Every structure is written in C-alpha cells, then in structure tokens.
Coordinates of C-alpha atoms in Angstrom, one line a residue:
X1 CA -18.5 25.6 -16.9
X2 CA -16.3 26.9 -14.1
X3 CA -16.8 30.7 -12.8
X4 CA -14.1 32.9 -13.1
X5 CA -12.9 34.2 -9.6
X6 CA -12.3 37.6 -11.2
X7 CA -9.6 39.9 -11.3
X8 CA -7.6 40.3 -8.2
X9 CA -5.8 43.6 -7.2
X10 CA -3.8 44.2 -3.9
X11 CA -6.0 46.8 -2.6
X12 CA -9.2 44.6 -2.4
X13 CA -10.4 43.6 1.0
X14 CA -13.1 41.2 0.7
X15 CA -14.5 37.8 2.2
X16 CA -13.6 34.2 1.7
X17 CA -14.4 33.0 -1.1
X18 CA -13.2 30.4 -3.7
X19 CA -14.4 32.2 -6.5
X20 CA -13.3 35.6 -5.8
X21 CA -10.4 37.7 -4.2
X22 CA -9.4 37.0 -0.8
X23 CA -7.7 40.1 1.5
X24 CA -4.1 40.6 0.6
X25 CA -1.3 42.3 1.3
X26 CA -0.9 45.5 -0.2
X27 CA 2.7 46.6 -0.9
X28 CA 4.3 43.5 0.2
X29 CA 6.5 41.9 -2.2
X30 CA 6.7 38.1 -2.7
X31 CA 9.6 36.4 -0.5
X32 CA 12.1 34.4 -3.0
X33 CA 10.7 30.8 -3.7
X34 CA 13.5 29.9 -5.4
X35 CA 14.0 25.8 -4.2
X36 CA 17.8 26.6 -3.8
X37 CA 17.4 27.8 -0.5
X38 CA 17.4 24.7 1.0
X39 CA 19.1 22.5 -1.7
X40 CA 21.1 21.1 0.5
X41 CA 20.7 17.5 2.1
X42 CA 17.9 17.3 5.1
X43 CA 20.5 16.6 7.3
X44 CA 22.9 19.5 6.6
X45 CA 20.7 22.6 7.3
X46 CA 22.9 25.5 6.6
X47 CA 23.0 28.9 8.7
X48 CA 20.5 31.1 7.6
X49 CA 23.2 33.6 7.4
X50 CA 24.7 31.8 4.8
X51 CA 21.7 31.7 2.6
X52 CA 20.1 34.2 -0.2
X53 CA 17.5 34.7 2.0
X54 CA 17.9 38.1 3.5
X55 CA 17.1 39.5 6.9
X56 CA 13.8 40.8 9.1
X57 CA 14.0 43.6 11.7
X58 CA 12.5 42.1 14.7
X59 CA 9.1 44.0 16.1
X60 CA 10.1 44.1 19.8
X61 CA 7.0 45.4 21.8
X62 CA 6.3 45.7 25.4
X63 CA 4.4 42.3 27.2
X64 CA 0.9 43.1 26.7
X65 CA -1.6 43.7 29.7
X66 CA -4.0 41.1 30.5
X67 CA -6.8 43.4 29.4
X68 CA -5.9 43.0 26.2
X69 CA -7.6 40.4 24.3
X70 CA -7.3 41.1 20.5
X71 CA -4.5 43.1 18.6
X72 CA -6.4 45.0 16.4
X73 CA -8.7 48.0 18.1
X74 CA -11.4 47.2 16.4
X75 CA -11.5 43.5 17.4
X76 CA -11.0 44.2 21.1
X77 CA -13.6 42.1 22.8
X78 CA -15.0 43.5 26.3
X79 CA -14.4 40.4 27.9
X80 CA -17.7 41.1 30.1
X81 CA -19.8 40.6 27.3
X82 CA -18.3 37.3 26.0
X83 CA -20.5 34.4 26.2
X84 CA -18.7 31.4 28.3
X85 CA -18.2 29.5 25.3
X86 CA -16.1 31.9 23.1
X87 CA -14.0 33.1 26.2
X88 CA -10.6 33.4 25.7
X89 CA -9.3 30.7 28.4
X90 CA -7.0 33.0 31.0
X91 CA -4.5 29.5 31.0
X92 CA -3.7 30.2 27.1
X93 CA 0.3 30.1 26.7
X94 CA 0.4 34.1 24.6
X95 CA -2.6 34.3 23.2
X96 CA -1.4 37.6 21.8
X97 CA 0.4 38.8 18.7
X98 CA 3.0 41.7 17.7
X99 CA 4.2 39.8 14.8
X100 CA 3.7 42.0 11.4
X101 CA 2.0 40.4 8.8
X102 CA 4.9 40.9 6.5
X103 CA 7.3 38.5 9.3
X104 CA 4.6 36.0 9.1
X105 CA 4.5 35.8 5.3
X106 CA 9.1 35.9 5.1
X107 CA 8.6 33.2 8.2
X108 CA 6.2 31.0 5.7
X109 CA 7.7 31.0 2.2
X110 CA 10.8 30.0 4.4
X111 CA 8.8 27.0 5.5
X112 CA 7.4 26.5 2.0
X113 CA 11.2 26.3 0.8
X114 CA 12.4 24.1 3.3
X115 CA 9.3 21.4 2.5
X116 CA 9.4 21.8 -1.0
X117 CA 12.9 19.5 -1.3
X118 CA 11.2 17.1 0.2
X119 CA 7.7 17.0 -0.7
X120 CA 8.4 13.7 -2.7
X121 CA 9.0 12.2 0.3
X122 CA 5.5 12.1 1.2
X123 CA 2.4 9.8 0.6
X124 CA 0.6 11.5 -2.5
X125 CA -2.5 13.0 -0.3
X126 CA -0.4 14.2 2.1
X127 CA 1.4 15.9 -1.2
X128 CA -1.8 17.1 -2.3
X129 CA -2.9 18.8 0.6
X130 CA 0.4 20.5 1.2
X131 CA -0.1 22.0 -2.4
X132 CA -3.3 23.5 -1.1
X133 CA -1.7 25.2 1.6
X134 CA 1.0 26.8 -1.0
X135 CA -1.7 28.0 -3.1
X136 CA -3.6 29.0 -0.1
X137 CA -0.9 31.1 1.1
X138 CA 0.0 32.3 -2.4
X139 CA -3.8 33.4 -2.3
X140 CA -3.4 35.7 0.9
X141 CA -0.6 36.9 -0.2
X142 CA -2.0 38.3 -3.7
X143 CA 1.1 36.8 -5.7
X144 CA 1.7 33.9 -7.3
X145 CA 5.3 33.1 -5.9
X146 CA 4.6 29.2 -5.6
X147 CA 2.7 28.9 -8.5
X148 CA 4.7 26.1 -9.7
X149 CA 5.3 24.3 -7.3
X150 CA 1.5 23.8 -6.9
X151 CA 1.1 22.7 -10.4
X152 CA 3.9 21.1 -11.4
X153 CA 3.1 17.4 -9.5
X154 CA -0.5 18.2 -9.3
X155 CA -1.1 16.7 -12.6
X156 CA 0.6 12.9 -11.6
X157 CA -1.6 13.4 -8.2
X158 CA -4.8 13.5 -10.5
X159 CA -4.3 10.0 -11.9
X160 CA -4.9 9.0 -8.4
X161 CA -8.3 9.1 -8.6
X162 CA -9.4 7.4 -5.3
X163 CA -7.5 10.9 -3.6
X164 CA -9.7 13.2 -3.0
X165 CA -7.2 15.1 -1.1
X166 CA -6.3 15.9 -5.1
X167 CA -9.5 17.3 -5.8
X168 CA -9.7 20.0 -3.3
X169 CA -6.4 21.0 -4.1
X170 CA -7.3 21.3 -7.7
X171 CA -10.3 23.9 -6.2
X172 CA -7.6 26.1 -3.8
X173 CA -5.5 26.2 -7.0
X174 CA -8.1 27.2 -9.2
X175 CA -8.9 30.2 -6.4
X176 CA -5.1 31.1 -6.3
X177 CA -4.1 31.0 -9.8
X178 CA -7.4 31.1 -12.2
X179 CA -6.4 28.1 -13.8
X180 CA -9.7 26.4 -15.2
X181 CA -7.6 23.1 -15.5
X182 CA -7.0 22.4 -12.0
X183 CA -11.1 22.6 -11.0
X184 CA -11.7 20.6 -14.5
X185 CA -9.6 18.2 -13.3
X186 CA -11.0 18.3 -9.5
X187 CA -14.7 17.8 -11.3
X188 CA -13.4 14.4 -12.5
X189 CA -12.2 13.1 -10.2
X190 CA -16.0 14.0 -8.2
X191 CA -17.4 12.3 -11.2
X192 CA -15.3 9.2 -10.8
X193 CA -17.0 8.8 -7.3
X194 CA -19.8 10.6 -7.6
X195 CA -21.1 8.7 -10.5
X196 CA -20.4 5.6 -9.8
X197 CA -17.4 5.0 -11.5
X198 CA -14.8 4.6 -9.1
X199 CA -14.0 0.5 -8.6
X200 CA -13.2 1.1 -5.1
X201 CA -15.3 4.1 -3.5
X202 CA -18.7 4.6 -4.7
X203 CA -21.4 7.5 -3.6
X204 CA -24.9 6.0 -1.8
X205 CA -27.7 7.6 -3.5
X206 CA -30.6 8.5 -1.8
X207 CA -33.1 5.8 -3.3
X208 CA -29.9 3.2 -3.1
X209 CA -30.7 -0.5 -2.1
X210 CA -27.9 -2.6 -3.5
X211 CA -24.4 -1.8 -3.7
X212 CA -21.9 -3.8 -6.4
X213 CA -18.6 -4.8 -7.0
X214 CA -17.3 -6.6 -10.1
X215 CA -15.2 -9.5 -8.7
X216 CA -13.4 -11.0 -11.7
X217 CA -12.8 -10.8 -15.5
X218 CA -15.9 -13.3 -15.8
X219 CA -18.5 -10.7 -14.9
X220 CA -19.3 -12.0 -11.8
X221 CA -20.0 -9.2 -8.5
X222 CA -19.9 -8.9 -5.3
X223 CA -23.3 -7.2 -3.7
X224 CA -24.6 -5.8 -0.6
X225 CA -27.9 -5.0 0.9
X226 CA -27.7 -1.6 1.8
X227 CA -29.1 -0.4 5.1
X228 CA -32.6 0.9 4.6
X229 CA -35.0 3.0 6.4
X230 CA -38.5 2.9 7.0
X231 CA -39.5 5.8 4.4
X232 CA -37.5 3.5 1.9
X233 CA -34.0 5.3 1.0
X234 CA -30.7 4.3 2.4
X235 CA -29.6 4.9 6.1
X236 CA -26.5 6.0 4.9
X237 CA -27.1 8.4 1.7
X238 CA -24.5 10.5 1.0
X239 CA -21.7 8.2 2.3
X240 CA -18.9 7.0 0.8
X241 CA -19.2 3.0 0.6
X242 CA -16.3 0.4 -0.2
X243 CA -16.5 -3.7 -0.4
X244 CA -13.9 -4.6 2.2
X245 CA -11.7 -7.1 0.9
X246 CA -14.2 -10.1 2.0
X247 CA -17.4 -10.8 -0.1
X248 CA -20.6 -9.2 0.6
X249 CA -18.7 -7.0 3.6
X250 CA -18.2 -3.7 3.1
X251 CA -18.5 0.1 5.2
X252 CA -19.4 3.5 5.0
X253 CA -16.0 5.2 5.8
X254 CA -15.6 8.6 7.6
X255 CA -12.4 9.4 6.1
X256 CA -13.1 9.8 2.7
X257 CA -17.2 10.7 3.1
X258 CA -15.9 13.9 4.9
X259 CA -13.2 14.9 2.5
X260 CA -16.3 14.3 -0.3
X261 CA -18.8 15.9 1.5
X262 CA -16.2 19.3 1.3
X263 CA -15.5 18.7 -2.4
X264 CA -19.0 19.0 -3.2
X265 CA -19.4 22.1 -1.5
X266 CA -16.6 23.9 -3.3
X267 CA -17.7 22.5 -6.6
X268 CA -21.2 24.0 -6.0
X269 CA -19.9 27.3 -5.0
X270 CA -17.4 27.5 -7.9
X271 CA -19.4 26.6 -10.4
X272 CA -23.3 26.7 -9.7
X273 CA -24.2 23.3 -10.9
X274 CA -27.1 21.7 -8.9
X275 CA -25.9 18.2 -8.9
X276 CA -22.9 19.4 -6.2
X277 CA -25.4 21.3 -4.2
X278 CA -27.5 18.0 -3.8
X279 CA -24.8 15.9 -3.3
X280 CA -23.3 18.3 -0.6
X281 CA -26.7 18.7 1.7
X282 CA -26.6 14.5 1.4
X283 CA -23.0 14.1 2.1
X284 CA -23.3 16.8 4.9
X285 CA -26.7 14.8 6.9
X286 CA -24.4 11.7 6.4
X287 CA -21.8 13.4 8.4
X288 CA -24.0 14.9 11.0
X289 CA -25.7 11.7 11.6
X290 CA -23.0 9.2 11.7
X291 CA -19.8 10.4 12.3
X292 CA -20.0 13.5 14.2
X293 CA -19.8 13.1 17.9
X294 CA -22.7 14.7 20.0
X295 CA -21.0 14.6 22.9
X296 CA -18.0 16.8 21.7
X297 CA -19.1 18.0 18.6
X298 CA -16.0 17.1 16.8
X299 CA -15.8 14.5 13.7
X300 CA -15.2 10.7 14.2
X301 CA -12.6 8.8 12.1
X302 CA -15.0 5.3 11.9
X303 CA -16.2 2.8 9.7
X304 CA -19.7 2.6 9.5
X305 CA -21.2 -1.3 8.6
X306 CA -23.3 -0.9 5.3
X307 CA -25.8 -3.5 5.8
X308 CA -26.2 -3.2 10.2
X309 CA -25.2 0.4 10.5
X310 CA -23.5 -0.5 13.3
X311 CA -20.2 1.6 14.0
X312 CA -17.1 -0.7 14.0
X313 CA -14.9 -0.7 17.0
X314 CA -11.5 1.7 17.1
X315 CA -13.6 4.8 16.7
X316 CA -11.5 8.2 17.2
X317 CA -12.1 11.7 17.9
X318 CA -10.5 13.4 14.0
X319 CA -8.7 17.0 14.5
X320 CA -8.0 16.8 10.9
X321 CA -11.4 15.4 9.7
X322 CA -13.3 17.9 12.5
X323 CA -10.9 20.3 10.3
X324 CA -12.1 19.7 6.7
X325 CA -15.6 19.3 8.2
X326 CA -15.4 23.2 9.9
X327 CA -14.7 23.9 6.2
X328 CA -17.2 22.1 4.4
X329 CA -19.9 23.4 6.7
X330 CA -18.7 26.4 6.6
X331 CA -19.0 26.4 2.0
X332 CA -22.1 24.5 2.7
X333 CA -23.6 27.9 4.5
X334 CA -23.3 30.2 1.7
X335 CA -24.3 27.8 -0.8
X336 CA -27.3 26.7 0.6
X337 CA -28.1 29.8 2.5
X338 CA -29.0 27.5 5.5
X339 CA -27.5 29.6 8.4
X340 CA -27.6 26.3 10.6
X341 CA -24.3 25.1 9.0
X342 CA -22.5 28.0 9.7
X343 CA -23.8 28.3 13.0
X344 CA -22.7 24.4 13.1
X345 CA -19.4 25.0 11.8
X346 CA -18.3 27.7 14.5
X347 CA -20.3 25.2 17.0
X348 CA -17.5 22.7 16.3
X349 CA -14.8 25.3 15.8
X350 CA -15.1 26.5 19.4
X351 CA -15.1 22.7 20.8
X352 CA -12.3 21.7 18.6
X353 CA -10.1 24.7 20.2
X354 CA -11.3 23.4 23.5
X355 CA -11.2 19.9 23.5
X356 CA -8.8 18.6 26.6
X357 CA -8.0 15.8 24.6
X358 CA -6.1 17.3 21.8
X359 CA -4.1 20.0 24.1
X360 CA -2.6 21.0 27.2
X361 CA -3.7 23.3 29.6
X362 CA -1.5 25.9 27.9
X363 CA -3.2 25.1 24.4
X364 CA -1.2 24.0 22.6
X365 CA -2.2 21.1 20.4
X366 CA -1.0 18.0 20.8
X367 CA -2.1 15.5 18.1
X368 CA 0.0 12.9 17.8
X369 CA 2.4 13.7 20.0
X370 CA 2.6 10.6 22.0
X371 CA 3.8 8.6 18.6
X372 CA 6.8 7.8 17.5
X373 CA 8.2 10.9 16.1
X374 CA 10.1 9.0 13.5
X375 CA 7.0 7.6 12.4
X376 CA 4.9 9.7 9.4
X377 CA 1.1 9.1 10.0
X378 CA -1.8 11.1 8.8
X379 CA -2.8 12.2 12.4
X380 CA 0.7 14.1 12.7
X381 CA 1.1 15.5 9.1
X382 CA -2.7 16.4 9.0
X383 CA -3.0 18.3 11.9
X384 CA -2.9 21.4 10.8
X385 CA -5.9 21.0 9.0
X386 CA -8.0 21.7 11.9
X387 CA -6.0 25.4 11.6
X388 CA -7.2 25.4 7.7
X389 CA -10.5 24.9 9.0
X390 CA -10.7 27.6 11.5
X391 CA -9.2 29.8 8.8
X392 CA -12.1 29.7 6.6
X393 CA -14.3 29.6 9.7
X394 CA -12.5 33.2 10.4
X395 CA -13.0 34.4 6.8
X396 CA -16.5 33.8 6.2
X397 CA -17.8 35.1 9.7
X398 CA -15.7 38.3 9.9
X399 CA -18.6 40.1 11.5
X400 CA -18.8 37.6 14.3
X401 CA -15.8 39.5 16.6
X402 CA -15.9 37.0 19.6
X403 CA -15.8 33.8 17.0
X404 CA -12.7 36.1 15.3
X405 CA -11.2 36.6 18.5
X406 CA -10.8 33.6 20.0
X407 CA -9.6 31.4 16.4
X408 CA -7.1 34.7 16.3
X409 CA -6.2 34.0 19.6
X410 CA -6.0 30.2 18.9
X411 CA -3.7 30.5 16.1
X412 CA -1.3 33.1 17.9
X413 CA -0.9 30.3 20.7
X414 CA 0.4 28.1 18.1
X415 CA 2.5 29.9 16.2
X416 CA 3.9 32.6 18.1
X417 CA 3.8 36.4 19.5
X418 CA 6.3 38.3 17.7
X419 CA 10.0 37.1 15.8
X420 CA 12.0 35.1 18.2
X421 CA 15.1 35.1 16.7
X422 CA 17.2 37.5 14.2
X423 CA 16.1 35.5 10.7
X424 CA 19.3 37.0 9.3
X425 CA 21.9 34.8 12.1
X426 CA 19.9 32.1 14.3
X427 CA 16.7 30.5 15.3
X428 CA 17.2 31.0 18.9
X429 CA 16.1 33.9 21.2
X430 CA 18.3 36.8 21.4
X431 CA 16.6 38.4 24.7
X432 CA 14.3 37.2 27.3
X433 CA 11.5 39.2 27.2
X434 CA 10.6 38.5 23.4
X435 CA 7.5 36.9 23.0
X436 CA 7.5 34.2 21.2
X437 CA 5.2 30.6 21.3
X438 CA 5.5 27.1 20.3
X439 CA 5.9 26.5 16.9
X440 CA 8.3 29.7 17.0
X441 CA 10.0 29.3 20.3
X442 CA 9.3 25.7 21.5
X443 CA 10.0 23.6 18.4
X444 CA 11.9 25.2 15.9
X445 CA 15.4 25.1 13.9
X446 CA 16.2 27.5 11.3
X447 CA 13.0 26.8 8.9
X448 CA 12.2 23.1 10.4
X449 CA 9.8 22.7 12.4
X450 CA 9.1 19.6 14.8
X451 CA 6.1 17.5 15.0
X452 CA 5.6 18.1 19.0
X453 CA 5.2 22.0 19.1
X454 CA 5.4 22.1 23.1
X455 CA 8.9 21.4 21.9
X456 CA 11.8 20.5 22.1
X457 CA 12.3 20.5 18.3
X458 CA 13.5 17.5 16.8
X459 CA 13.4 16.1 13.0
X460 CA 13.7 17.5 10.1
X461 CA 10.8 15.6 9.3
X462 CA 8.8 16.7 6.1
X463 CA 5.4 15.6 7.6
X464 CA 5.9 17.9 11.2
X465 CA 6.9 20.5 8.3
X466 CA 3.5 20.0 6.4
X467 CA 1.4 20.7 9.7
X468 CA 3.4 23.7 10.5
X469 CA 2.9 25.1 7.1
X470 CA -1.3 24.7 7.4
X471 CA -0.7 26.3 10.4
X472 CA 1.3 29.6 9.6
X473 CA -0.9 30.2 6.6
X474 CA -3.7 30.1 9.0
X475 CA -1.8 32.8 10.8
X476 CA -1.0 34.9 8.0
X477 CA -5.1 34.8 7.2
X478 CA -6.5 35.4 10.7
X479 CA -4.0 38.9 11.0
X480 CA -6.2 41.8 10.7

C-alpha cells in the first residue's frame, strides 16, 4: 500500500522527497487560480491592468558585483575553491537573482492561468506532464491552489496506458495533494508494462529470450529472438521493447525506457515494494549502457535493434530525456543507497548546463530553436524538463553548495534577475538598469511566453508556455 507523505505545515524546511513535505513558503498566500483570468481567446490577450489579478511592487536592487556568485550568504561560493567543472562560466548572461520568492510564485500561477485555457490543445503526454509541473509548484508553494486542475483530466490521461508521462504525474500529484488515487492509478499503469500486459510496450526481463506479439484474432504471434549475452540474460534488460510495425522487427526505445526507468524509482520510494526497486537498478544499467552518451554524458533519444543491438541511425543528444534521467538517478540514490547515482546524476547535471550544443555562449538554452516556431514538437514543449531535473538534483544534494550554486545560477540565467516590468500595467521594462533575463525580458508578453527565450517573443503558443512553466517552478525551488 502507498505511504502517506505526512502532514505538511508551512514552517517545515526539509529535503526532496516524494513522500514527505517539501520547503515552502511560509506566510505566502496562494495567487488566484481562478481560469477567468485569461478566458479570453489566445489571440486577444487583455492588459494585465484590466484583469483581477492585482499588482507586485518591483524589488529594484543595485547591479551586483562580479564577486558575487550566489544570492544567499550562506551559499556564497569562494570562487578559488571551485573545482573547474562546477565553475560558474564568467560569459553567463545574469547569473544572479533579486527576485523575491513571493514575485516568482505571482509570476508562475500567472503562467499556470494563461496555459490552463489551452491545455486541451496539447498531445495528452505533453498534458500530463504539464500537470506535474502544477502539482509541483503547488507542492513548493505549500497550498493546493491548482489542485483541480491537476486532477480534473488526469483521470481520461490514465486510460492512455501506453503514457507514461501519466504515471509520474499521478506520483507528483500524489506528493502534492495526498491523494492515494493518483499513485494507484500510476501503479497500473507500471503494471500494464511492467508485467507484460501492455500490447504495444513490454519490459525485458533479465532471463528474457523471446519476445511476443499476438498478430491477429486467430492466435497467431509475431516473435523475436532477443539479444543475448554470454552469461545467458538479455543484452537489453530493463528496456522497453516494441514489435515495429514489420514482422519479427522490433527495438529497444530510449524514449519510453527512460521515462520507465524514473517511474520505477518513484514507485519504490513511495511505496517500499521490492519489485520497483529491482526493476529500477535494471531499467537504470539499461540506460547507462545504451543510451547515455560517454562522450557528453547526456541521454540519447535512439532506438536500439532487439535482436543485433545495433543503434539505429538518427541518434540525438535528449535535453528532455537527460532531464527525466537527472531525476531518476537522482530517486535511484536514496533508494538504493548507491551513492554512484547521485554522484551520476549531478555528473550529467553539470554537462547538461554546459553542453555547447543546446546554448549560446550567454546560456541560454536553445532547444529547438531552429524549428518552426509554429510547429509543436516534444523537443520545444519538453525542454523544460531538463530544469525539473536539475530541480530535484538541487533538492536532494542541498549540502553540495558548488552543485547548488551553479543549477541556482543556471536557472536565474533563464528566467530572470529581478521583475522586469510593473505586473500591475505592462510586460515591458520601465528603466534601464532593471535586471531582468530571457524568459522575463527577452521573450515575454503579458503571461505568454515564447518558445525561443533569447527572444524576441512570439506566439502565444501553449507548448513554449508548457516549457516556461517547468522552468519557473524550477526557479521558485532552487530560491533559498
């Protein structure tokens, strides 16, 4: 049966973790949810000054010094002592922050609002993982303002069973809003796949030689030889396999064995039961074997030939899977009490906020920014995820102040360095020498947000919406 997560009060400051209270706010009262905000067609945004939403007084601070590195005192890092690796890179567009924690969590529910009249819009995992950043930002927050929202669709997404996306949604909801429903209904859809039920995706066991697909009302199936190894289990244990739609063809995909392996890990941390712990560890040496990248320590998005183990061609570097992965190895840590995933995790955090390939010079990341922007694709709405990651990275290794540091640092580059704009009239700058940062300054309208965050802004699109949200949550968590 499924642990309880306890009671939560405001005052409790304690570490990630699914089962248990997260840091909130203390004394901070919920921002209005209500959907009416921004009722009003996508393409007539209406003045914030004309909406219930109230005002913010803007926390104008002087432009830091260059010897500062962190905003809290007792995070400041002597950069002399940094290791090379967890540097704060000196070509970082505003690395800093002055915004208050209550501006980031007004800023967000805003955001929240805005996506939530068009959340239908979306693909349904791209739905469901939205809902885990409301109930993740509920959770900071230590109120239950979008409560609703989260469960209202989740139990349509739940038919789907082939979305895991759902399940871990069903987890962050369960951690939000203690609702044993949501992590029963996450357990089966793990048992749909997990035990072999699922006609589509199916777990490779250990000891797994054969895989089978039933290929018409006749009872005739389709079946593979599975990849062995020498000491006689499957290459690819822990993987999720699918037929492709040729006979006796089928793969070991990245995509959905990632988003597994991090289901398992929250289901063995909420609830104790072995059988997720096992599957995990598998799931997790399927990962670190075949689709994580040596060279860059960041997550592939492949398909893996069952029967050859050969990697297909169109391979690419993940920001979203290396996202989910940070996560899962992050869960996988405390669970296991194998200090190598963690030490894996933050491994792959610090290349992931480095990689050239996924930002400019300045930082700022630019996943899918060469697309069409009119174009919804699961590179652009799912890049905040690698932002999620890092926020669980940052909650479970609070005592590392260098690793802290630099995500906080990460994030702030983002986001932004203090309130741009006078909430209560515009979104754009009132005076010069405000700092502000991408998604803040550089790609921003009202409560829209575009999908290229090295701006200029242009949409509304609900998927550039869905990656800012993952990211200002992140924010909102990493503020100490």
């Amino acid at each position: 049966m499924p642990l309880s997560r306890g009671d939560q009060t405001p005052s409790e400051s304690v570490n990630w973790e699914p089962c248990s209270p997260l840091t909130s706010v203390v004394s901070v009262p919920a921002p209005s949810s209500n959907t009416s905000d921004h009722s009003t067609p996508i393409q007539q945004l209406l003045p914030l000054s004309e909406t219930s939403q109230g005002s913010l007084t803007l926390n104008l601070q002087p432009e830091p010094s260059s010897a500062d590195v962190a905003e809290s005192g007792d995070d400041r890092i002597d950069e002399g002592n940094v290791s090379g690796l967890l540097r704060i890179p000196e070509t970082w567009r505003k690395p800093l922050s002055f915004i208050s924690k209550h501006e980031k969590i007004t800023i967000t529910q805003r955001a929240i609002n805005f996506a939530s009249a068009f959340q239908s819009s979306l693909a349904h995992n791209q739905a469901s993982s939205l809902e885990s950043a409301f109930a993740l930002y509920d959770r900071l927050c230590g109120h239950e303002g979008n409560k609703l929202r989260h469960i209202g669709r989740s139990s349509n997404i739940y038919g789907l069973y082939q979305d895991i996306f759902s399940a871990i949604t069903g987890i962050h909801g369960y951690c939000a809003y203690d609702n044993p429903s949501l992590i029963t209904s996450s357990m089966k859809i793990w048992a749909i796949i997990g035990d072999g039920n699922d006609q589509y995706w199916n777990l490779v066991r250990s000891n797994q030689k054969y895989a089978y697909r039933e290929h018409d009302r006749y009872g005739y199936y389709d079946q593979i030889h599975l990849k062995m190894q020498p000491s006689g289990e499957s290459a690819m244990a822990g993987g999720l396999f699918a037929f492709s739609s040729s006979c006796n063809v089928g793969s070991i995909d990245s995509y959905r064995t990632v988003q597994f392996m991090t289901l398992s890990c929250y289901l063995a941390e909420c609830t104790g039961v072995m059988k997720y712990k096992d599957t995990a560890i598998l799931s997790a040496n399927c990962v670190t074997k075949w689709m994580l990248d040596s060279a860059t320590m960041l997550i592939k998005h492949c398909q893996i030939d069952a029967k050859t183990a050969e990697e297909a061609s169109g391979a690419i570097l993940s920001s979203h899977l290396t996202g989910i992965a940070i996560e899962g190895f992050t869960v996988l840590s405390r669970v296991t009490g194998d200090e190598s995933w963690g030490t894996l995790a933050i491994d792959m955090a610090v290349a992931a906020m480095k990689y050239e390939g996924w930002h400019d010079s300045n930082g700022i990341l630019t996943v899918g920014c060469d697309e069409d922007a009119s174009t919804n694709t699961d590179v652009k709405a799912f890049k905040g995820l690698l932002n999620r990651g890092l926020l669980v990275a940052y909650q479970r290794n609070r005592s590392n102040k260098q690793f802290c540091a630099l995500v906080r640092s990460y994030i702030n580059v983002q986001v932004g360095s203090s309130v741009p704009y006078d909430l209560h009239i515009s979104c754009i700058p009132i005076l010069n020498h405000i700092q502000c940062n991408a998604l803040l300054e550089l790609s921003c309208f009202q409560s829209s947000y575009g999908p290229d965050w090295r701006g200029p802004y242009v949409g509304p699109y609900i998927y550039a919406q869905m990656a800012a949200i993952d990211t200002l949550v992140a924010a909102i968590g990493v503020h100490d």
